[in-house]
């Protein structure tokens, strides 16, 4: 776990304020400061320090197993 001011480093479907995008996917932001209005889908990082992103699936569907679906790569947002 990162040593941050945030209570939890994890974001999951039980977190208040999590809402799917129009395409059914989810956007999660990582950075030292939360983008305005995106606090519920933000994981705090420490400037100058590395971090890891992990994903855990509960009850994945067939596309996960036959490899026709995979999560997208992280994208830099300014």
Short mmCIF file of N, CA and C in Angstrom, two decimals:
data_model
loop_
_atom_site.label_atom_id
_atom_site.label_comp_id
_atom_site.label_asym_id
_atom_site.label_seq_id
_atom_site.Cartn_x
_atom_site.Cartn_y
_atom_site.Cartn_z
N UNK A 1 0.84 -1.18 0.00
CA UNK A 1 0.00 0.00 0.00
C UNK A 1 0.88 1.24 0.00
N UNK A 2 0.46 2.20 -0.77
CA UNK A 2 1.16 3.47 -0.78
C UNK A 2 0.87 4.24 0.50
N UNK A 3 1.84 4.97 0.95
CA UNK A 3 1.63 5.82 2.12
C UNK A 3 1.09 7.15 1.63
N UNK A 4 -0.23 7.27 1.63
CA UNK A 4 -0.90 8.49 1.17
C UNK A 4 -1.91 8.95 2.21
N UNK A 5 -2.53 10.07 1.93
CA UNK A 5 -3.59 10.58 2.80
C UNK A 5 -4.91 9.87 2.55
N UNK A 6 -5.00 9.14 1.45
CA UNK A 6 -6.25 8.47 1.10
C UNK A 6 -6.49 7.29 2.03
N UNK A 7 -7.73 7.11 2.44
CA UNK A 7 -8.08 6.06 3.39
C UNK A 7 -7.82 4.66 2.82
N UNK A 8 -8.08 4.48 1.54
CA UNK A 8 -7.89 3.18 0.91
C UNK A 8 -7.26 3.37 -0.46
N UNK A 9 -6.29 2.53 -0.79
CA UNK A 9 -5.66 2.60 -2.10
C UNK A 9 -6.45 1.87 -3.16
N UNK A 10 -7.51 1.17 -2.75
CA UNK A 10 -8.28 0.38 -3.70
C UNK A 10 -9.54 1.07 -4.16
N UNK A 11 -9.94 0.74 -5.35
CA UNK A 11 -11.21 1.22 -5.89
C UNK A 11 -11.97 -0.01 -6.34
N UNK A 12 -13.18 -0.18 -5.85
CA UNK A 12 -13.95 -1.35 -6.23
C UNK A 12 -15.41 -0.96 -6.46
N UNK A 13 -16.18 -1.93 -6.91
CA UNK A 13 -17.57 -1.65 -7.28
C UNK A 13 -18.45 -1.28 -6.08
N UNK A 14 -17.96 -1.48 -4.87
CA UNK A 14 -18.72 -1.10 -3.67
C UNK A 14 -18.45 0.32 -3.23
N UNK A 15 -17.50 0.98 -3.85
CA UNK A 15 -17.14 2.34 -3.46
C UNK A 15 -18.24 3.31 -3.90
N UNK A 16 -18.63 4.18 -3.01
CA UNK A 16 -19.68 5.15 -3.31
C UNK A 16 -19.24 6.06 -4.45
N UNK A 17 -20.13 6.29 -5.39
CA UNK A 17 -19.84 7.20 -6.50
C UNK A 17 -19.31 6.52 -7.75
N UNK A 18 -19.12 5.20 -7.72
CA UNK A 18 -18.64 4.49 -8.91
C UNK A 18 -19.79 4.37 -9.90
N UNK A 19 -19.58 4.86 -11.11
CA UNK A 19 -20.59 4.83 -12.15
C UNK A 19 -19.93 4.39 -13.45
N UNK A 20 -20.56 3.49 -14.17
CA UNK A 20 -20.03 3.03 -15.45
C UNK A 20 -20.10 4.13 -16.50
N UNK A 21 -19.16 4.10 -17.43
CA UNK A 21 -19.20 4.98 -18.59
C UNK A 21 -20.34 4.53 -19.50
N UNK A 22 -20.65 5.34 -20.50
CA UNK A 22 -21.74 5.01 -21.44
C UNK A 22 -21.50 3.67 -22.14
N UNK A 23 -20.22 3.31 -22.37
CA UNK A 23 -19.91 2.06 -23.07
C UNK A 23 -19.86 0.85 -22.13
N UNK A 24 -20.16 1.07 -20.85
CA UNK A 24 -20.15 -0.02 -19.87
C UNK A 24 -18.82 -0.18 -19.16
N UNK A 25 -17.80 0.52 -19.62
CA UNK A 25 -16.49 0.45 -18.98
C UNK A 25 -16.39 1.43 -17.82
N UNK A 26 -15.26 1.41 -17.15
CA UNK A 26 -15.02 2.30 -16.02
C UNK A 26 -13.71 3.04 -16.22
N UNK A 27 -13.67 4.28 -15.79
CA UNK A 27 -12.45 5.08 -15.83
C UNK A 27 -11.99 5.30 -14.41
N UNK A 28 -10.71 5.04 -14.15
CA UNK A 28 -10.11 5.27 -12.84
C UNK A 28 -8.90 6.17 -13.04
N UNK A 29 -8.77 7.17 -12.20
CA UNK A 29 -7.68 8.13 -12.29
C UNK A 29 -6.65 7.84 -11.21
N UNK A 30 -5.36 7.96 -11.57
CA UNK A 30 -4.24 7.80 -10.65
C UNK A 30 -3.42 9.07 -10.70
N UNK A 31 -3.03 9.59 -9.55
CA UNK A 31 -2.20 10.78 -9.52
C UNK A 31 -2.17 11.38 -8.14
N UNK A 32 -1.28 12.34 -7.92
CA UNK A 32 -1.17 12.98 -6.60
C UNK A 32 -2.41 13.77 -6.21
N UNK A 33 -3.10 14.34 -7.20
CA UNK A 33 -4.30 15.15 -6.95
C UNK A 33 -5.47 14.58 -7.74
N UNK A 34 -6.65 14.58 -7.15
CA UNK A 34 -7.85 14.10 -7.84
C UNK A 34 -8.29 15.12 -8.88
N UNK A 35 -8.66 14.66 -10.08
CA UNK A 35 -9.27 15.59 -11.03
C UNK A 35 -10.59 16.10 -10.44
N UNK A 36 -10.91 17.34 -10.71
CA UNK A 36 -12.12 17.94 -10.15
C UNK A 36 -13.35 17.11 -10.51
N UNK A 37 -14.11 16.75 -9.49
CA UNK A 37 -15.33 15.98 -9.68
C UNK A 37 -15.11 14.49 -9.85
N UNK A 38 -13.87 14.03 -9.77
CA UNK A 38 -13.56 12.60 -9.99
C UNK A 38 -13.00 11.94 -8.72
N UNK A 39 -13.24 12.52 -7.58
CA UNK A 39 -12.65 12.03 -6.33
C UNK A 39 -13.03 10.57 -6.03
N UNK A 40 -14.23 10.16 -6.41
CA UNK A 40 -14.67 8.79 -6.09
C UNK A 40 -14.03 7.74 -6.98
N UNK A 41 -13.42 8.15 -8.09
CA UNK A 41 -12.78 7.20 -9.00
C UNK A 41 -11.30 7.54 -9.17
N UNK A 42 -10.67 7.95 -8.08
CA UNK A 42 -9.28 8.39 -8.08
C UNK A 42 -8.50 7.63 -7.02
N UNK A 43 -7.31 7.18 -7.38
CA UNK A 43 -6.38 6.56 -6.42
C UNK A 43 -5.17 7.47 -6.31
N UNK A 44 -4.87 7.90 -5.11
CA UNK A 44 -3.77 8.83 -4.87
C UNK A 44 -2.43 8.13 -5.02
N UNK A 45 -1.49 8.81 -5.69
CA UNK A 45 -0.11 8.35 -5.80
C UNK A 45 0.79 9.41 -5.20
N UNK A 46 2.04 9.05 -4.96
CA UNK A 46 3.00 9.99 -4.40
C UNK A 46 3.92 10.49 -5.51
N UNK A 47 4.11 11.81 -5.61
CA UNK A 47 4.99 12.35 -6.65
C UNK A 47 6.39 11.73 -6.56
N UNK A 48 6.93 11.34 -7.70
CA UNK A 48 8.29 10.81 -7.75
C UNK A 48 8.43 9.37 -7.29
N UNK A 49 7.33 8.72 -6.91
CA UNK A 49 7.40 7.33 -6.47
C UNK A 49 6.57 6.46 -7.42
N UNK A 50 7.04 5.24 -7.62
CA UNK A 50 6.33 4.34 -8.51
C UNK A 50 5.12 3.72 -7.79
N UNK A 51 4.26 3.09 -8.57
CA UNK A 51 3.11 2.38 -8.02
C UNK A 51 2.74 1.26 -8.98
N UNK A 52 1.98 0.29 -8.51
CA UNK A 52 1.53 -0.83 -9.32
C UNK A 52 0.01 -0.79 -9.42
N UNK A 53 -0.50 -1.26 -10.53
CA UNK A 53 -1.95 -1.37 -10.73
C UNK A 53 -2.28 -2.86 -10.80
N UNK A 54 -3.21 -3.29 -9.97
CA UNK A 54 -3.66 -4.68 -9.98
C UNK A 54 -5.15 -4.70 -10.23
N UNK A 55 -5.61 -5.79 -10.83
CA UNK A 55 -7.04 -5.96 -11.07
C UNK A 55 -7.43 -7.36 -10.63
N UNK A 56 -8.50 -7.44 -9.89
CA UNK A 56 -9.02 -8.74 -9.45
C UNK A 56 -10.43 -8.88 -10.00
N UNK A 57 -10.69 -10.01 -10.64
CA UNK A 57 -12.01 -10.28 -11.20
C UNK A 57 -12.70 -11.36 -10.39
N UNK A 58 -13.93 -11.13 -10.05
CA UNK A 58 -14.74 -12.13 -9.37
C UNK A 58 -15.81 -12.61 -10.36
N UNK A 59 -15.81 -13.88 -10.66
CA UNK A 59 -16.80 -14.44 -11.58
C UNK A 59 -16.63 -13.93 -13.00
N UNK A 60 -15.39 -13.96 -13.54
CA UNK A 60 -15.22 -13.47 -14.91
C UNK A 60 -16.03 -14.31 -15.90
N UNK A 61 -16.42 -13.67 -16.98
CA UNK A 61 -17.21 -14.33 -18.01
C UNK A 61 -16.30 -14.99 -19.05
N UNK A 62 -16.89 -15.73 -19.95
CA UNK A 62 -16.14 -16.50 -20.95
C UNK A 62 -15.15 -15.66 -21.76
N UNK A 63 -15.47 -14.40 -22.15
CA UNK A 63 -14.49 -13.62 -22.91
C UNK A 63 -13.15 -13.45 -22.19
N UNK A 64 -13.14 -13.49 -20.87
CA UNK A 64 -11.88 -13.42 -20.14
C UNK A 64 -11.07 -14.69 -20.38
N UNK A 65 -11.73 -15.82 -20.32
CA UNK A 65 -11.04 -17.09 -20.46
C UNK A 65 -10.61 -17.39 -21.89
N UNK A 66 -11.44 -17.01 -22.88
CA UNK A 66 -11.06 -17.29 -24.26
C UNK A 66 -10.23 -16.14 -24.86
N UNK A 67 -9.91 -15.16 -24.02
CA UNK A 67 -9.02 -14.04 -24.37
C UNK A 67 -9.55 -13.13 -25.47
N UNK A 68 -10.88 -13.06 -25.60
CA UNK A 68 -11.46 -12.11 -26.54
C UNK A 68 -11.69 -10.75 -25.87
N UNK A 69 -11.52 -10.68 -24.54
CA UNK A 69 -11.58 -9.42 -23.81
C UNK A 69 -10.37 -9.32 -22.90
N UNK A 70 -9.83 -8.13 -22.81
CA UNK A 70 -8.78 -7.84 -21.84
C UNK A 70 -8.91 -6.37 -21.46
N UNK A 71 -8.45 -6.02 -20.27
CA UNK A 71 -8.55 -4.61 -19.86
C UNK A 71 -7.67 -3.75 -20.75
N UNK A 72 -8.06 -2.50 -20.92
CA UNK A 72 -7.25 -1.57 -21.70
C UNK A 72 -5.99 -1.15 -20.97
N UNK A 73 -5.04 -0.69 -21.71
CA UNK A 73 -3.79 -0.18 -21.12
C UNK A 73 -4.04 1.18 -20.49
N UNK A 74 -3.28 1.54 -19.46
CA UNK A 74 -3.41 2.89 -18.89
C UNK A 74 -3.11 3.94 -19.93
N UNK A 75 -3.82 5.06 -19.85
CA UNK A 75 -3.62 6.18 -20.78
C UNK A 75 -3.32 7.44 -19.99
N UNK A 76 -2.33 8.20 -20.45
CA UNK A 76 -1.98 9.46 -19.81
C UNK A 76 -3.05 10.51 -20.13
N UNK A 77 -3.57 11.16 -19.10
CA UNK A 77 -4.57 12.21 -19.25
C UNK A 77 -4.00 13.47 -18.64
N UNK A 78 -4.08 14.56 -19.36
CA UNK A 78 -3.56 15.84 -18.85
C UNK A 78 -4.69 16.67 -18.29
#
